[in-house]
Coordinates of C-alpha atoms and ligand atoms in Angstrom, one line a residue:
X218 CA -64.6 155.3 51.9
X219 CA -62.7 152.0 52.1
X220 CA -63.1 149.4 54.9
X221 CA -60.4 146.7 55.0
X222 CA -61.0 143.4 56.9
X223 CA -58.3 140.8 57.3
X224 CA -57.9 137.7 59.3
X225 CA -57.4 133.9 59.2
X226 CA -59.8 131.3 57.8
X227 CA -63.2 131.1 59.4
X228 CA -62.7 134.0 61.8
X229 CA -65.9 135.7 60.7
X230 CA -64.5 138.3 58.3
X231 CA -67.0 137.6 55.6
X232 CA -70.1 137.9 57.9
X233 CA -68.7 141.2 59.4
X234 CA -67.9 142.5 55.9
X235 CA -71.4 141.8 54.6
X236 CA -73.0 143.3 57.7
X237 CA -70.9 146.5 57.4
X238 CA -71.5 146.7 53.6
X239 CA -75.2 146.5 54.1
X240 CA -75.3 148.9 57.0
X241 CA -73.4 151.7 55.1
X242 CA -74.7 150.7 51.7
X243 CA -71.3 150.0 50.4
X244 CA -70.2 147.4 47.8
X245 CA -68.5 144.3 49.1
X246 CA -65.7 142.2 47.6
X247 CA -64.7 138.8 49.2
X248 CA -61.1 138.7 47.8
X249 CA -60.7 135.1 49.0
X250 CA -63.1 134.2 46.3
X251 CA -60.7 135.6 43.7
X252 CA -57.9 133.2 45.0
X253 CA -60.5 130.4 45.2
X254 CA -61.5 131.0 41.6
X255 CA -57.9 130.8 40.5
X256 CA -57.4 127.6 42.5
X257 CA -60.6 126.2 41.1
X258 CA -59.6 127.0 37.5
X259 CA -56.2 125.2 38.0
X260 CA -58.0 122.1 39.5
X261 CA -60.4 122.1 36.6
X262 CA -57.4 121.7 34.3
X263 CA -56.2 118.8 36.4
X264 CA -53.1 120.7 37.3
X265 CA -51.2 121.3 40.5
X266 CA -52.2 124.6 42.2
X267 CA -48.6 125.1 43.2
X268 CA -47.6 125.2 39.5
X269 CA -46.5 128.9 39.2
X270 CA -46.8 129.1 35.4
X271 CA -50.3 127.6 35.2
X272 CA -51.7 129.4 38.2
X273 CA -50.4 132.8 37.1
X274 CA -51.9 132.2 33.7
X275 CA -55.3 131.4 35.3
X276 CA -55.1 134.6 37.4
X277 CA -54.2 136.8 34.4
X278 CA -57.1 135.3 32.4
X279 CA -59.7 137.0 34.7
X280 CA -62.0 139.4 33.0
X281 CA -63.1 142.0 35.6
X282 CA -66.4 142.4 33.7
X283 CA -67.5 138.9 34.3
X284 CA -66.2 138.7 37.8
X285 CA -69.5 138.6 39.6
X286 CA -70.7 135.5 37.8
X287 CA -67.4 133.7 38.2
X288 CA -67.4 134.4 42.0
X289 CA -70.9 133.1 42.4
X290 CA -69.9 129.5 41.6
X291 CA -70.9 127.4 44.7
X292 CA -67.9 125.1 44.1
X293 CA -65.7 127.9 45.3
X294 CA -66.8 127.4 48.9
X295 CA -65.6 123.8 49.4
X296 CA -62.5 122.9 51.4
X297 CA -60.6 121.4 48.4
X298 CA -60.9 124.7 46.6
X299 CA -59.9 126.6 49.8
X300 CA -56.7 124.5 50.0
X301 CA -56.0 125.1 46.3
X302 CA -56.6 128.8 46.9
X303 CA -54.0 129.0 49.7
X304 CA -51.5 127.2 47.4
X305 CA -52.0 129.6 44.4
X306 CA -52.0 132.5 46.9
X307 CA -48.3 131.9 47.7
X308 CA -47.3 132.6 44.1
X309 CA -46.2 136.2 43.6
X310 CA -47.4 136.2 39.9
X311 CA -50.9 135.3 41.0
X312 CA -51.0 138.0 43.7
X313 CA -49.7 140.6 41.2
X314 CA -52.4 139.7 38.6
X315 CA -55.2 140.1 41.2
X316 CA -53.9 143.3 42.8
X317 CA -55.1 145.9 40.2
X318 CA -58.5 144.3 40.1
X319 CA -58.9 144.6 43.9
X320 CA -57.6 148.2 44.0
X321 CA -59.9 149.2 41.1
X322 CA -62.8 147.8 43.0
X323 CA -61.8 149.6 46.2
X324 CA -61.5 152.9 44.4
X325 CA -64.4 152.6 42.0
X326 CA -66.8 150.2 43.9
X327 CA -69.9 148.9 42.3
X328 CA -72.8 146.7 43.3
X329 CA -73.7 143.4 41.6
X330 CA -75.9 145.1 39.1
X331 CA -73.1 147.4 38.1
X332 CA -74.4 150.5 39.9
X333 CA -71.6 152.6 41.5
X334 CA -71.3 152.6 45.3
X335 CA -69.9 155.4 47.5
X336 CA -67.8 153.1 49.5
X337 CA -66.3 149.6 49.6
X338 CA -65.7 146.8 52.0
X339 CA -63.0 144.2 51.1
X340 CA -62.1 141.2 53.1
X341 CA -59.0 139.0 52.8
X342 CA -55.5 138.5 54.2
X343 CA -53.6 141.5 53.0
X344 CA -56.2 144.2 52.3
X345 CA -55.0 146.6 55.1
X346 CA -51.3 145.9 54.5
X347 CA -50.9 145.6 50.7
X348 CA -54.1 146.1 48.7
X349 CA -55.4 149.2 50.4
X350 CA -52.8 150.5 52.9
X351 CA -54.7 153.8 52.9
X352 CA -58.1 152.3 53.8
X353 CA -60.1 154.5 56.1
X354 CA -61.0 151.7 58.5
X355 CA -59.1 148.5 59.1
X356 CA -60.1 145.5 61.1
X357 CA -58.1 142.3 61.9
X358 CA -60.7 139.7 62.8
X359 CA -59.4 136.6 64.6
X360 CA -60.4 133.7 66.9
X361 CA -58.6 130.6 68.2
X362 CA -58.1 127.8 65.7
X363 CA -60.4 125.5 67.8
X364 CA -63.2 128.0 67.7
X365 CA -62.8 128.6 64.0
X366 CA -62.8 124.8 63.3
X367 CA -65.9 124.4 65.4
X368 CA -67.7 127.2 63.4
X369 CA -66.7 125.5 60.1
X370 CA -67.8 122.1 61.5
X371 CA -71.3 123.5 62.4
X372 CA -71.6 125.3 59.1
X373 CA -71.0 122.0 57.2
X374 CA -73.3 120.0 59.5
X375 CA -76.1 122.6 59.2
X376 CA -75.7 122.3 55.4
X377 CA -76.1 118.6 55.7
X378 CA -72.6 118.0 54.5
X379 CA -70.1 115.4 55.9
X380 CA -67.8 117.0 58.5
X381 CA -65.0 115.8 60.7
X382 CA -63.8 118.2 63.4
X383 CA -60.2 116.9 63.6
X384 CA -59.7 117.1 59.9
X385 CA -61.2 120.6 59.7
X386 CA -58.9 121.8 62.6
X387 CA -55.9 120.3 60.9
X388 CA -56.9 122.0 57.6
X389 CA -57.3 125.4 59.3
X390 CA -53.9 125.1 61.0
X391 CA -52.2 124.1 57.7
X392 CA -53.8 127.1 55.9
X393 CA -52.9 129.5 58.8
X394 CA -49.3 128.2 58.6
X395 CA -49.1 128.7 54.8
X396 CA -50.9 132.1 54.8
X397 CA -48.7 133.5 57.7
X398 CA -45.3 132.3 56.5
X399 CA -45.4 133.0 52.8
X400 CA -42.9 135.6 51.5
X401 CA -45.4 137.8 49.6
X402 CA -48.1 139.6 51.5
X403 CA -48.3 137.2 54.5
X404 CA -51.4 137.2 56.7
X405 CA -50.8 139.8 59.4
X406 CA -52.5 142.7 61.1
X407 CA -51.7 146.2 59.7
X408 CA -50.1 148.4 62.4
X409 CA -53.2 150.6 62.4
X410 CA -55.8 147.8 62.3
X411 CA -58.3 147.3 65.1
X412 CA -58.0 143.8 66.5
X413 CA -61.3 142.0 66.9
X414 CA -61.0 138.6 68.7
X415 CA -64.3 136.9 68.0
X416 CA -63.6 133.7 70.0
X417 CA -66.3 134.6 72.6
X418 CA -68.7 136.6 70.4
X419 CA -71.5 135.8 68.0
X420 CA -71.9 137.5 64.7
X421 CA -74.2 140.2 66.0
X422 CA -71.8 141.0 68.9
X423 CA -68.9 141.2 66.4
X424 CA -70.9 143.6 64.1
X425 CA -71.9 145.8 67.1
X426 CA -68.4 145.9 68.5
X427 CA -67.1 146.9 65.0
X428 CA -69.7 149.7 64.7
X429 CA -68.8 151.0 68.2
X430 CA -65.1 151.0 67.2
X431 CA -65.9 153.0 64.0
X432 CA -68.1 155.4 65.9
X433 CA -65.3 156.1 68.4
X434 CA -62.8 156.8 65.6
X435 CA -65.0 158.8 63.3
X436 CA -67.0 160.7 65.9
Ligands
CDP244 O1 -63.2 131.8 53.8 P1 -61.9 131.5 54.3 O2 -61.4 132.4 55.4 O3 -61.7 130.0 54.6 O4 -60.9 131.6 53.1 P2 -60.9 132.7 52.0 O5 -61.0 134.1 52.6 O6 -61.9 132.4 51.0 O7 -59.5 132.6 51.3 C1 -59.0 131.4 50.7 C2 -57.4 131.5 50.6 O8 -57.1 132.6 49.7 C3 -56.7 131.8 51.9 O9 -56.4 130.7 52.7 C4 -55.5 132.6 51.5 O10 -54.4 131.8 51.2 C5 -55.9 133.2 50.1 N1 -56.2 134.7 50.2 C6 -55.1 135.5 50.2 O11 -53.9 135.1 50.1 N2 -55.3 136.9 50.2 C7 -56.5 137.4 50.2 N3 -56.6 138.7 50.2 C8 -57.6 136.6 50.4 C9 -57.4 135.2 50.4

């Protein structure tokens, strides 16, 4: 069983993915973290994330066995890394290097301790379209750029970090633009994805709506 969740930055994909994974007892992979880890690795080398050769090399250097510990690095969450991620994500060599890893996880999912799971939930930008076109359930989770910026703003404030709404909104729009207009695997809903506009919903409502949609389809 594979559940694919795609959508733009800060739309609530990750929260929904984790809730569904927990509910069904499936393993979860936040594929954005893979791109973030590549962006981070390039920044650590003091290099430009748009440099194709260096970014592709960093993506190829991933060892699937150590992936869990790499993806836990808290530095992956910050906005600088997010921006670097969306730059390396444009590079076809980077996407190709991460594809097998994501497909392997979808088909042979495992929990953090290595135990196999009977299903997987993957969230990203191209899961339903490119990584797992045959996923059993596909969601495209979205919300207006203003609502998404507001959520990020509150998240940062709550964490006691400096936050500027206008800068966050501009960053989100720039990332949307880059993600939607790239040639390889752009951000878009799969034809058979269920669209979930979360602009006026909280996380619990989004989860409940998703469960209702699954129940209707798999009754
Ligand atoms: O959490 P947030 O939505 O801000 O971003 P993320 O999911 O961590 O993804 C960071 C960046 O990685 C995105 O802006 C995309 O450019 C890229 N990405 C991608 O191209 N394909 C994926 N399957 C996941 C992320």
